[in-house]
Each structure stands twice: as C-alpha cells, then as structure tokens.
Coordinates of C-alpha atoms in Angstrom, one line a residue:
Chain J
M1 CA 59.2 82.1 121.7
W2 CA 60.1 79.4 124.1
R3 CA 61.3 81.6 126.9
K4 CA 60.0 84.8 128.4
L5 CA 62.7 87.2 129.4
S6 CA 62.5 88.6 132.9
K7 CA 62.8 92.3 133.3
L8 CA 66.3 92.0 134.8
D9 CA 67.3 89.8 131.8
V10 CA 66.1 92.5 129.4
I11 CA 68.0 95.2 131.1
T12 CA 71.3 93.3 131.4
S13 CA 71.0 92.2 127.8
Y14 CA 70.5 95.7 126.5
T15 CA 73.3 97.0 128.7
I16 CA 75.7 94.4 127.3
L17 CA 74.5 94.9 123.7
M18 CA 75.0 98.7 124.0
S19 CA 78.4 98.7 125.6
L20 CA 79.8 96.0 123.3
G21 CA 78.2 97.8 120.3
A22 CA 79.9 101.0 121.5
L23 CA 83.3 99.2 121.6
L24 CA 82.8 97.8 118.1
L25 CA 81.9 101.3 116.8
A26 CA 84.8 103.1 118.5
P27 CA 87.3 102.3 115.7
F28 CA 84.9 103.8 113.2
L29 CA 84.5 106.9 115.3
L30 CA 88.3 107.3 115.6
M31 CA 88.5 106.8 111.8
I32 CA 86.0 109.5 111.2
S33 CA 87.6 111.8 113.7
I34 CA 91.0 111.5 112.1
A35 CA 89.6 111.9 108.6
L36 CA 88.1 115.2 109.7
S37 CA 91.3 116.5 111.3
S38 CA 93.3 119.3 110.0
D39 CA 96.9 118.9 108.8
E40 CA 98.1 120.7 112.0
T41 CA 96.4 118.2 114.3
T42 CA 97.7 115.4 112.1
V43 CA 101.3 116.5 112.4
K44 CA 100.9 116.7 116.2
M45 CA 99.0 113.4 116.2
A46 CA 96.6 115.0 118.6
F47 CA 93.6 112.9 117.6
T48 CA 90.6 112.5 119.8
L49 CA 88.0 109.7 119.7
F50 CA 85.2 112.2 119.2
P51 CA 85.8 114.7 116.3
R52 CA 86.7 118.2 117.4
E53 CA 87.5 119.5 113.9
F54 CA 85.4 119.1 110.8
Q55 CA 87.6 119.5 107.8
F56 CA 85.2 118.1 105.3
A57 CA 87.5 119.6 102.7
N58 CA 89.7 116.5 103.2
F59 CA 87.2 114.5 101.3
G60 CA 87.7 116.8 98.3
R61 CA 91.4 117.0 98.7
V62 CA 91.9 113.2 98.1
F63 CA 90.6 113.7 94.5
G64 CA 93.1 116.5 93.9
P65 CA 96.3 116.0 91.8
Q66 CA 98.4 115.2 94.9
Y67 CA 96.5 112.1 95.9
A68 CA 94.3 111.3 93.0
L69 CA 92.3 108.6 94.6
Q70 CA 90.0 108.5 91.6
T71 CA 92.7 106.7 89.7
F72 CA 92.9 104.0 92.4
I73 CA 89.1 103.8 92.5
G74 CA 89.0 103.5 88.7
N75 CA 91.5 100.6 88.7
S76 CA 89.6 98.9 91.5
L77 CA 86.4 99.1 89.6
V78 CA 88.0 97.6 86.5
L79 CA 89.4 94.8 88.5
C80 CA 86.3 94.1 90.5
L81 CA 83.7 94.3 87.7
L82 CA 85.7 92.1 85.4
A83 CA 86.4 89.6 88.2
V84 CA 82.6 89.5 88.9
L85 CA 81.9 89.0 85.2
G86 CA 84.3 86.1 85.0
Q87 CA 83.3 84.4 88.2
V88 CA 79.5 84.7 87.8
F89 CA 79.5 83.6 84.1
V90 CA 82.1 80.9 84.1
S91 CA 81.4 79.4 87.6
S92 CA 77.7 79.1 86.9
L93 CA 78.4 77.4 83.6
V94 CA 80.7 74.9 85.2
A95 CA 78.3 74.5 88.1
Y96 CA 75.5 73.7 85.7
A97 CA 77.5 71.0 84.1
F98 CA 78.5 69.4 87.4
A99 CA 74.9 69.5 88.7
R100 CA 73.0 68.4 85.6
L101 CA 75.1 66.6 83.0
R102 CA 76.1 63.0 83.3
A103 CA 79.6 62.0 82.1
P104 CA 82.2 59.4 82.9
G105 CA 84.8 61.0 85.3
R106 CA 82.4 63.7 86.6
D107 CA 82.4 62.6 90.2
V108 CA 86.2 62.3 90.3
L109 CA 86.5 65.8 88.8
F110 CA 84.1 67.1 91.4
V111 CA 86.1 65.6 94.3
I112 CA 89.2 67.2 92.7
L113 CA 87.4 70.5 92.6
L114 CA 86.4 70.3 96.2
S115 CA 90.0 69.4 97.3
T116 CA 91.4 72.4 95.5
M117 CA 89.6 74.5 98.1
M118 CA 92.1 73.2 100.6
I119 CA 95.2 74.4 98.7
P120 CA 96.5 77.7 100.1
A121 CA 97.2 80.3 97.4
E122 CA 100.8 80.6 98.6
V123 CA 101.6 77.2 97.1
T124 CA 100.8 78.3 93.6
M125 CA 101.8 82.0 94.0
I126 CA 105.4 81.8 92.9
P127 CA 104.9 79.7 89.8
Q128 CA 101.9 81.9 88.8
F129 CA 104.1 84.9 89.2
D130 CA 106.6 83.3 86.8
I131 CA 103.9 82.5 84.3
F132 CA 102.5 86.0 84.3
R133 CA 106.0 87.5 84.2
R134 CA 106.7 85.5 81.1
L135 CA 103.5 86.7 79.6
G136 CA 104.7 90.3 80.3
W137 CA 101.7 91.0 82.6
I138 CA 103.7 92.4 85.5
N139 CA 102.5 95.9 86.5
T140 CA 99.1 95.3 84.9
L141 CA 95.8 94.2 86.3
L142 CA 95.7 91.1 84.1
P143 CA 97.2 88.6 86.6
L144 CA 94.5 89.7 89.1
I145 CA 91.6 89.6 86.5
V146 CA 92.3 86.7 84.1
P147 CA 92.3 83.8 86.7
N148 CA 88.6 84.7 87.4
F149 CA 87.7 83.6 83.9
F150 CA 88.6 80.0 84.9
G151 CA 86.0 80.0 87.6
G152 CA 86.5 79.6 91.3
A153 CA 86.1 76.3 93.2
Y154 CA 84.1 77.7 96.0
N155 CA 81.7 79.5 93.8
I156 CA 81.2 76.5 91.6
F157 CA 80.5 74.4 94.6
L158 CA 78.0 76.9 96.0
M159 CA 76.2 77.3 92.7
R160 CA 76.1 73.5 92.1
Q161 CA 74.4 73.0 95.4
F162 CA 71.9 75.6 94.5
I163 CA 71.2 74.2 91.0
A164 CA 70.9 70.6 92.4
R165 CA 67.8 71.8 94.4
I166 CA 65.9 72.8 91.2
P167 CA 63.5 70.0 90.1
M168 CA 64.9 68.0 87.2
D169 CA 61.4 68.0 85.6
L170 CA 62.1 71.6 84.4
D171 CA 65.1 70.5 82.4
E172 CA 63.3 67.5 81.0
A173 CA 60.3 69.5 79.9
A174 CA 62.6 72.0 78.2
Q175 CA 64.5 69.3 76.5
I176 CA 61.3 67.8 75.1
D177 CA 60.6 71.3 73.8
G178 CA 63.8 71.1 71.9
L179 CA 66.1 73.3 74.1
S180 CA 69.8 72.4 74.0
Y181 CA 72.0 72.3 77.1
P182 CA 73.2 75.9 76.7
G183 CA 69.6 76.8 76.2
I184 CA 68.5 75.1 79.4
Y185 CA 71.4 76.8 81.2
A186 CA 70.5 80.3 79.9
R187 CA 66.7 80.1 79.9
I188 CA 65.8 77.8 82.8
I189 CA 68.7 77.6 85.2
L190 CA 70.1 81.1 85.2
P191 CA 66.8 82.9 86.1
L192 CA 66.2 80.4 88.9
I193 CA 69.6 80.8 90.6
R194 CA 69.6 84.6 90.8
P195 CA 70.1 84.7 94.6
V196 CA 73.3 82.7 94.3
L197 CA 74.5 84.7 91.3
V198 CA 74.0 87.9 93.2
T199 CA 75.7 86.4 96.3
V200 CA 78.8 85.3 94.3
A201 CA 78.9 88.7 92.5
I202 CA 78.9 90.5 95.9
M203 CA 81.5 88.2 97.4
T204 CA 83.7 88.4 94.4
F205 CA 83.4 92.2 94.3
S206 CA 84.1 92.6 98.0
W207 CA 87.0 90.2 98.0
N208 CA 88.8 91.9 95.1
W209 CA 88.0 95.4 96.3
G210 CA 89.8 94.7 99.6
W211 CA 92.5 92.4 98.1
F212 CA 95.9 93.5 99.2
M213 CA 98.5 90.8 98.6
G214 CA 97.8 90.3 94.9
P215 CA 98.1 93.9 93.9
L216 CA 101.2 94.2 96.2
I217 CA 102.9 91.4 94.3
Y218 CA 102.0 92.4 90.8
I219 CA 101.7 96.2 90.7
N220 CA 104.5 98.7 91.2
D221 CA 103.2 101.7 89.3
R222 CA 101.1 104.0 91.4
A223 CA 98.8 104.9 88.4
R224 CA 97.8 101.2 88.1
M225 CA 97.2 100.4 91.7
P226 CA 93.7 99.4 93.0
L227 CA 92.4 101.4 96.0
A228 CA 93.3 98.9 98.7
L229 CA 97.0 99.1 97.8
G230 CA 96.8 102.8 96.9
V231 CA 95.4 103.7 100.4
Q232 CA 98.3 101.9 102.0
M233 CA 100.8 103.6 99.7
L234 CA 99.7 106.9 101.1
S235 CA 101.7 106.0 104.2
A236 CA 104.9 105.8 102.0
V237 CA 106.1 109.4 102.4
P238 CA 109.7 110.8 102.1
G239 CA 111.8 109.9 105.1
G240 CA 111.4 112.0 108.2
Q241 CA 107.9 113.0 107.4
L242 CA 104.8 111.7 109.1
P243 CA 102.2 110.0 106.8
K244 CA 99.1 112.1 106.3
Y245 CA 96.9 110.1 108.6
N246 CA 93.8 112.3 107.9
I247 CA 94.1 111.6 104.2
M248 CA 94.7 107.9 104.8
M249 CA 91.6 107.7 106.9
V250 CA 89.5 109.4 104.2
G251 CA 90.9 106.8 101.9
S252 CA 90.0 104.0 104.3
L253 CA 86.5 105.3 104.6
I254 CA 86.1 105.4 100.9
L255 CA 87.5 101.8 100.8
I256 CA 84.9 100.6 103.3
F257 CA 81.8 102.5 102.2
P258 CA 81.0 100.6 99.0
L259 CA 81.3 97.3 100.8
I260 CA 78.7 98.3 103.5
L261 CA 76.4 99.6 100.8
L262 CA 76.8 96.4 98.8
Y263 CA 76.0 94.4 101.9
F264 CA 72.9 96.3 102.6
F265 CA 71.5 95.8 99.1
G266 CA 72.5 92.2 98.8
Q267 CA 71.7 91.1 102.3
K268 CA 68.5 89.3 101.5
Y269 CA 70.1 87.3 98.7
I270 CA 73.1 86.4 100.8
Y271 CA 70.8 85.3 103.6
Q272 CA 68.8 83.1 101.3
V273 CA 72.0 81.4 100.0
G274 CA 73.4 81.2 103.5
I275 CA 70.5 79.3 104.7
V276 CA 70.6 76.9 101.8
S277 CA 74.3 76.2 101.8
S278 CA 74.9 76.4 105.5
G279 CA 71.9 74.5 106.6
S280 CA 73.2 71.3 108.2
S281 CA 73.8 69.5 104.9
A282 CA 76.6 71.6 103.3
V283 CA 78.5 72.2 106.5
K284 CA 79.4 68.6 106.8
Chain K
M1 CA 74.1 55.8 73.1
K2 CA 74.3 58.8 70.8
L3 CA 72.6 61.0 73.4
R4 CA 74.9 59.8 76.1
A5 CA 78.0 60.7 74.0
K6 CA 76.5 64.1 73.3
E7 CA 75.9 64.7 77.0
T8 CA 79.5 63.7 77.9
L9 CA 80.8 66.0 75.2
W10 CA 78.8 68.9 76.5
F11 CA 79.9 68.2 80.1
Y12 CA 83.5 68.4 79.2
L13 CA 83.0 71.4 77.0
L14 CA 81.2 73.3 79.8
V15 CA 83.7 72.4 82.5
S16 CA 86.7 73.0 80.3
P17 CA 87.4 76.6 81.6
W18 CA 87.7 75.3 85.1
L19 CA 89.6 72.2 83.9
V20 CA 92.1 74.3 82.0
G21 CA 92.5 76.7 84.9
F22 CA 92.9 73.8 87.3
I23 CA 95.7 72.3 85.2
G24 CA 97.4 75.6 84.2
L25 CA 97.0 77.7 87.4
T26 CA 96.7 75.1 90.2
L27 CA 98.1 71.6 89.4
G28 CA 101.0 72.7 87.2
P29 CA 102.1 75.5 89.5
M30 CA 101.8 73.2 92.5
L31 CA 104.1 70.6 90.9
Y32 CA 106.5 73.3 89.8
S33 CA 106.6 74.9 93.2
F34 CA 107.2 71.5 94.8
Y35 CA 110.2 71.2 92.4
L36 CA 111.3 74.7 93.2
G37 CA 111.4 73.9 96.9
F38 CA 114.5 71.8 96.2
T39 CA 116.3 74.5 94.2
D40 CA 118.0 77.8 94.6
W41 CA 116.3 80.2 92.2
D42 CA 116.5 84.0 91.9
L43 CA 113.8 84.2 89.2
F44 CA 116.3 85.3 86.5
N45 CA 118.9 82.5 86.2
A46 CA 118.0 78.8 85.8
P47 CA 116.9 77.1 89.1
R48 CA 119.8 75.2 90.7
W49 CA 119.1 71.9 92.3
V50 CA 120.1 71.8 96.0
G51 CA 118.3 68.7 97.3
L52 CA 117.0 69.0 100.8
D53 CA 119.1 72.1 101.6
N54 CA 116.2 74.5 101.9
F55 CA 114.2 72.3 104.2
V56 CA 117.3 71.5 106.4
R57 CA 118.0 75.2 106.6
L58 CA 114.4 76.0 107.5
F59 CA 114.3 73.6 110.4
T60 CA 117.8 73.6 111.8
Q61 CA 119.5 76.9 111.0
D62 CA 116.9 79.6 110.2
R63 CA 116.0 81.0 113.6
I64 CA 113.8 83.6 112.0
F65 CA 111.6 81.0 110.4
G66 CA 111.4 79.2 113.7
K67 CA 110.2 82.4 115.3
A68 CA 107.7 83.0 112.5
L69 CA 106.4 79.5 112.9
L70 CA 105.9 79.9 116.7
N71 CA 104.4 83.3 116.3
T72 CA 101.8 81.9 113.8
F73 CA 100.9 79.1 116.2
Y74 CA 100.7 81.6 119.1
Y75 CA 98.4 83.8 117.0
A76 CA 96.2 80.9 115.7
G77 CA 96.2 79.2 119.1
L78 CA 94.9 82.3 120.8
S79 CA 92.7 84.0 118.2
I80 CA 90.7 81.0 117.1
P81 CA 89.5 79.8 120.5
L82 CA 88.8 83.3 121.6
G83 CA 87.1 84.1 118.4
L84 CA 84.9 81.0 118.5
T85 CA 83.9 81.7 122.1
A86 CA 83.2 85.3 121.5
S87 CA 81.2 84.7 118.4
L88 CA 79.1 82.1 120.3
A89 CA 78.5 84.5 123.1
V90 CA 77.6 87.3 120.8
A91 CA 75.3 85.1 118.7
W92 CA 73.6 83.9 121.9
L93 CA 73.1 87.6 122.9
L94 CA 71.8 88.5 119.4
N95 CA 69.4 85.7 119.5
K96 CA 67.4 87.1 122.4
P97 CA 63.8 88.0 121.6
L98 CA 64.3 91.7 122.1
A99 CA 63.1 94.8 120.2
G100 CA 65.6 96.4 117.9
M101 CA 67.6 93.3 117.5
R102 CA 67.9 93.7 113.7
I103 CA 69.8 97.0 114.3
F104 CA 72.2 95.3 116.7
R105 CA 72.8 92.4 114.3
T106 CA 73.7 94.8 111.5
L107 CA 75.9 96.9 113.8
Y108 CA 77.8 93.9 115.1
Y109 CA 78.3 92.6 111.5
I110 CA 79.7 95.8 110.0
P111 CA 83.3 95.4 111.2
A112 CA 83.5 92.0 109.4
L113 CA 82.9 93.9 106.1
V114 CA 86.0 96.1 106.6
P115 CA 88.9 95.0 104.4
A116 CA 92.1 94.0 106.3
V117 CA 93.9 97.0 104.8
A118 CA 91.5 99.5 106.4
T119 CA 91.4 97.5 109.7
S120 CA 95.1 97.5 109.9
L121 CA 95.4 101.2 109.2
I122 CA 92.9 102.2 111.9
F123 CA 94.1 99.7 114.5
Q124 CA 97.6 101.1 114.0
R125 CA 96.3 104.4 115.2
L126 CA 94.1 102.8 117.8
L127 CA 97.0 100.9 119.3
A128 CA 99.5 103.7 119.2
P129 CA 101.0 104.2 122.7
N130 CA 99.4 107.5 123.5
S131 CA 96.0 107.2 121.8
G132 CA 92.9 105.3 121.4
L133 CA 92.9 102.2 123.5
N134 CA 95.4 103.4 126.1
Q135 CA 93.4 106.6 126.6
L136 CA 90.4 104.4 127.3
L137 CA 92.4 102.2 129.7
A138 CA 93.8 105.3 131.5
L139 CA 90.2 106.2 132.3
V140 CA 90.0 103.1 134.5
G141 CA 93.5 103.6 135.9
I142 CA 95.4 101.1 133.7
Q143 CA 98.7 102.1 132.1
G144 CA 98.4 100.3 128.8
P145 CA 101.5 98.8 127.1
A146 CA 103.0 100.1 123.9
W147 CA 101.1 97.3 122.0
L148 CA 102.6 97.1 118.5
L149 CA 106.0 98.4 119.7
D150 CA 106.4 95.9 122.5
P151 CA 107.6 92.4 121.6
L152 CA 105.5 91.0 124.4
W153 CA 102.3 92.7 123.5
V154 CA 102.3 92.8 119.7
K155 CA 100.8 89.4 119.3
P156 CA 98.0 89.9 121.8
A157 CA 97.4 93.2 120.0
L158 CA 96.8 91.4 116.7
V159 CA 94.5 88.9 118.5
L160 CA 92.5 91.7 120.0
M161 CA 92.2 93.2 116.5
S162 CA 91.0 89.9 115.1
L163 CA 88.2 90.0 117.7
W164 CA 86.8 93.1 116.1
G165 CA 85.5 91.0 113.3
V166 CA 83.7 88.7 115.6
G167 CA 80.4 89.4 113.9
G168 CA 81.5 87.5 110.8
G169 CA 81.4 84.3 112.7
T170 CA 78.0 84.9 114.3
V171 CA 76.0 84.9 111.1
L172 CA 76.0 81.1 110.6
L173 CA 75.7 80.6 114.4
L174 CA 72.6 82.7 114.6
A175 CA 71.1 80.9 111.6
G176 CA 71.9 77.7 113.4
M177 CA 70.4 78.8 116.7
Q178 CA 67.2 79.8 115.0
G179 CA 67.1 76.4 113.4
V180 CA 67.0 74.5 116.7
P181 CA 63.4 73.1 117.1
V182 CA 61.5 74.8 119.9
E183 CA 60.3 71.4 121.1
F184 CA 63.7 70.5 122.4
Y185 CA 63.7 73.5 124.8
E186 CA 60.1 72.9 125.8
A187 CA 60.8 69.3 126.6
A188 CA 63.9 70.3 128.6
A189 CA 62.0 72.9 130.5
M190 CA 59.4 70.4 131.4
D191 CA 62.1 68.2 132.8
G192 CA 63.2 71.1 134.9
A193 CA 66.4 72.1 133.0
N194 CA 67.6 75.7 133.5
Q195 CA 69.0 78.1 130.9
T196 CA 72.6 77.0 131.4
Q197 CA 71.8 73.4 131.1
M198 CA 69.8 74.1 127.9
F199 CA 72.7 76.0 126.4
F200 CA 75.2 73.2 127.0
K201 CA 73.0 70.2 126.4
I202 CA 70.9 71.5 123.5
T203 CA 72.2 74.7 121.8
L204 CA 75.9 73.8 121.8
P205 CA 75.5 70.3 120.4
M206 CA 73.1 71.5 117.8
L207 CA 75.6 74.2 116.8
S208 CA 78.6 72.0 116.7
P209 CA 78.5 71.5 112.9
V210 CA 78.7 75.3 112.5
L211 CA 81.4 75.6 115.1
F212 CA 83.3 72.9 113.3
F213 CA 83.0 74.8 110.0
N214 CA 84.1 78.1 111.6
L215 CA 87.0 76.3 113.3
I216 CA 88.3 74.9 110.0
T217 CA 88.0 78.2 108.1
G218 CA 89.4 80.1 111.0
L219 CA 92.4 77.8 111.2
I220 CA 93.1 78.0 107.5
G221 CA 92.8 81.8 107.6
A222 CA 94.9 82.3 110.7
M223 CA 97.7 80.2 109.4
Q224 CA 97.8 82.5 106.3
T225 CA 97.8 85.8 108.2
F226 CA 99.6 88.4 106.1
T227 CA 98.1 91.8 105.6
Q228 CA 97.9 92.9 109.2
V229 CA 101.5 92.0 109.9
Y230 CA 102.8 93.5 106.7
I231 CA 101.0 96.8 107.2
M232 CA 101.1 97.3 111.0
T233 CA 104.4 95.9 112.1
G234 CA 106.4 94.6 109.2
G235 CA 107.0 91.6 111.4
G236 CA 108.6 93.6 114.2
P237 CA 109.6 94.5 116.8
N238 CA 112.5 92.1 116.6
N239 CA 110.4 89.7 114.6
A240 CA 108.0 89.3 117.5
S241 CA 105.0 89.5 115.1
L242 CA 106.6 87.9 112.0
M243 CA 104.5 85.0 110.7
I244 CA 104.9 82.3 108.0
V245 CA 103.3 84.1 105.0
P246 CA 104.9 87.5 105.6
Y247 CA 108.3 85.7 105.8
L248 CA 107.5 83.8 102.7
F249 CA 106.5 87.1 100.9
D250 CA 109.8 88.7 102.0
N251 CA 111.8 85.8 100.7
A252 CA 110.0 85.7 97.4
F253 CA 109.4 89.2 96.5
R254 CA 112.0 91.2 98.4
F255 CA 115.0 89.0 98.3
Y256 CA 114.0 86.9 95.3
H257 CA 114.8 83.7 97.1
M258 CA 112.2 81.9 95.1
G259 CA 113.4 78.4 95.9
Y260 CA 113.5 79.0 99.6
A261 CA 110.1 80.7 99.5
S262 CA 108.6 77.7 97.7
A263 CA 110.0 75.4 100.4
I264 CA 108.2 77.6 103.0
A265 CA 105.0 77.5 101.0
W266 CA 105.1 73.7 101.0
V267 CA 105.8 73.6 104.7
L268 CA 102.8 75.9 105.2
F269 CA 100.6 73.7 103.0
V270 CA 101.6 70.5 104.8
L271 CA 101.0 72.2 108.2
I272 CA 97.5 73.4 107.1
L273 CA 96.7 69.9 105.8
L274 CA 97.8 68.2 109.0
L275 CA 96.0 70.6 111.3
T276 CA 92.8 70.3 109.2
L277 CA 93.1 66.5 109.2
L278 CA 93.5 66.6 113.0
V279 CA 90.4 68.7 113.4
F280 CA 88.5 66.4 111.1
R281 CA 89.6 63.3 113.0
S282 CA 88.6 64.9 116.3
S283 CA 85.2 65.9 114.9
S284 CA 83.5 62.5 115.5
A285 CA 84.0 63.1 119.2
W286 CA 82.3 66.5 119.4
V287 CA 80.4 67.4 116.2
Y288 CA 76.8 66.2 116.3
Y289 CA 74.8 65.7 113.1
E290 CA 71.1 65.4 113.5
S291 CA 70.6 63.0 110.7
E292 CA 73.4 60.8 111.9
V293 CA 72.7 57.6 113.9
K294 CA 75.0 57.5 116.9
R295 CA 76.8 54.3 117.1

C-alpha cells in the first residue's frame, strides 16, 4: 500500500464506517422489528426500532389461505426463470453473431442496438400494451415474459464485449475441424463466457423479481401477480382499516432475501464481468 | 465468395430474434406512440387526430404537468449530485487498507439490492411522523417534519431515501480506485503533495470516466422515477411529489388518455435525450481518459 494510516486515521475511519453502517442497517432492523410484531402492536402502530416482540408465527401466516404468498412467489419464479432463459440464450446467440460473424450492415445494426439503450421504456409502453391487449395477453404473465426472448440490448452489448476478448484462433481451429457456426457458439464460446452468462442471469432474475411497473400495468388478478406487486397489494385493505404492516414487512423480507442470496453466490462472477466491462474501455 | 455469403446468412439468422424484437417491440411502437401523441385516444375507439393540441395543453394549460416536471427536476437535481458525492466519499472510505473491509463493503452494498417496492414500503414506515427517523431526531432534540405528508419535505424525503442505495454507485468507483497505479501517488508524495491534493489531482481525474457513467445512468434513472412515488405518496400531498412517469401512468392506465400519455412519453424522451447530450458535450471538459492524448 502506498500510504500508511496513522492511528488516529484508523480510529476515525472505523468510527465513521460503523456509524454510517448502523444508519444503513437501521431500515432493515425496523423491517424485522415490524415483521415480528403482533397484530395488536400493528393496529396501534407502536413499532420500535429494536424488536420487542417475536411473533415468528407471522412468517407462517403469510402462507395461510388469507395471504397465500406462495401463489405470488410461484408467479414470480415462473416470470423470472423464463425471463432468464430467454435473455441468456437469445442475447448470447445475438452477441456471438455481432462479435464473430462478418456481414454487410453489421456495424450499422450494432450502432442501432447501442442507441436503443437510450430509449426510455415509457415511449414504447402504450403501443406495446395495445399489441399485447390485441393478442389477449392482458392479465397473464406473457407480456412480461415474451419480450425477453428477443434479447436485451444491454445484455447483448455486455456479452459481445466479453466474446470479443476470446482469441479468434479458437474459432478458426474449430472451423478447420469442421464445426459450423452454431457448433462454435455452443462448444467453444458458451463454455468460455460463463461469468457473463451467470451475471446476465442474476441481473435478469433480480430485475424481474423486483419489477413493479410491468406487473402493475398488465396484471389485475391477485392469483396471477408476482411477489413485488402482491406485497404492495397487501396494503390494499377495505376502507377504514389499517394495512397489516407486520404481514407486509414479512412479505418485503421474503422479497429481499433471494436477491441477497443470489448476490452472495454470484458475486465473484459479477465482479469478473464488472472489471472487464467497466475497466476504462467500456465506460467511454 | 460462397463462404462470405454463408457467413452473412448465418449472421442475419442469428441476430434475427433481436432484429424482429427491435422492429416489433421498439421501432414500430416508437413510431406508433409518436403518432398517438397527436391524437385523442381512449384505447377502445379509433384514435382521433388533434394536431398539436396535446403538446399545447401540456405546456400552456396543464398546471399539474408543469408541477410534475418541476418536481422531477428538483428530485434529479438534488439526488444526483448528492448521490455522486456520497458514493465517492463512501468509496474513498471503503478503499482504506483496514482489516474487515470486505464486511463493510458487503454491508454498504446490501441496500442497493433491495427492490424499489420493498424500499418504498419500509421508508413509508421509517418516515411516518411519529416513528423511525423522527424518533431518532428527537434524541438529539430536533423536531422532525411530517416528511411524506408535508409538501415542503416530501421531495427531500425521497432524496434521502435514494441515498440509502449509495452503495450501488460505489462498486465501480472502488474498482476504479484500485486501478489507479500506485506510482502516481508515490511520485506525488515525493513532490510533497498531501492527501487532499492527491485526492483532487490524481484520484478524482482518474475516476472521472466512472463518475461520468454514474452521472448518465443516474440521470436517466431519476428522470424515470416511478415506483417510490406511486407507492409512498401517490404524488401527494397536493401533487408536491408528483413526477413525470407517475403522471404518465395515471393518464394512460387510470384515465385511459392514451394520446395525452403518449405525448408525455415523447416529452420525457426528448428531455432525457437533451440532458444526456448536454452531459456528453460537457464531458470533454471534465472527463479524463488515460489513453487519450490531451490536445
């Protein structure tokens, strides 16, 4: 290291790190405290930052007939896993073509691909809603799933950058051995870009798992809602009543937990890709 | 020749899913939404051409849209600089050669993993007048405002909430900091530079590409703020937290004013485009690339 820290510097650094860390953790603490509160406390809204009650039964109640979070979770899993399948498979195939195959018009198409990243979803939202309505897909997960099977511009870009770093000699050797393009993609490229595949899978899963606006637009039927929308719907209670905040916080914790888990397992891959794609060259 | 043709054929075959999606789900809808911006359409009857009416109404008569626009600028204008500064400070802190830093890095990053829905639900409780934050402020003798219920404080409250995710912005900054060659600091130390000078003369310029990237993504994200507003305030009180996208959403999917909503979408698009362009134009003055020869 280029600098030695003085004792004072070490102490101030730790003090700031701890206090800031405590502040960042406080919302989680309150979330857990509310999730463990009894219904009586919830009605009185007498929540405390540090839990005083430990109603672990709340975590079982959410799977009972009244709240049935398992339905939401099931819908979320269907949405997320299919979205991952579409993005990983299609985006990598398209990325392979952009990285390796020469064709007239390729560079123009790539510029178009990059510029589509600039277009806010709101601009295409209403016509897309019309398309899916005509297809009779309202109140199904299809409008949320199917677009993933056309690939995503950002994912294609990320994967193309990754593939472009693989030595071309490998492709050429495989070609001499008689492998066709799909063969090279499946046997040479795919195994070598595993970090970026995992990264895209995690990003796609996380994004869809937490996605709120899409489900809000397309899904009205409680039984078909993904978890992110379902948890929010728990606040919609008959007039005059207070929402069951303890149940909502249990739902929120269940919404957060898989994402943290996923991050821990995928961390090393994301880091690898992050270094490659965010190293000074791609940020430009 | 034959090989070349085969390669071309394969290229178009492999990119065809994206190409079809681009035409069917992006280009087509964009053109259609542009057309819709000049119509009055309730989704069920045929769109009726109204010329520039929607845009004239947006900018001259619709006070609520004006408010949503200003609120969005207020939010972006405050949350982005604060977020960039905070993430820089946190990254600088997390880059210190101290024991246990891995744990701190993870801890600081976790809030960035929380989906906006959950963040909104918890901050709704945290910012309620008699709980969470105000209890904390009372400890140091400050009587906190009603945050989400106060037209004056609702936007600062949303900005505060955005800062919870500060760890998301530090990831790239940290990687950038670790990528700065040690020789730079050694040379500076030999010339008698102190820590502050090193930060502003070496670290900051070396990080400017990452800051630039974070600025652009932050800008695009802030302009499209939706979930927090929809869940926490519904745009209230008295439209004090209404922003462009929630207003667009209401017009489209609550009132079925699809033409008007399309016009809003295009205003948003052009705004984002202009602001991004502005940042890009300014970048030559403050973004430094190592490989680039300064002219």
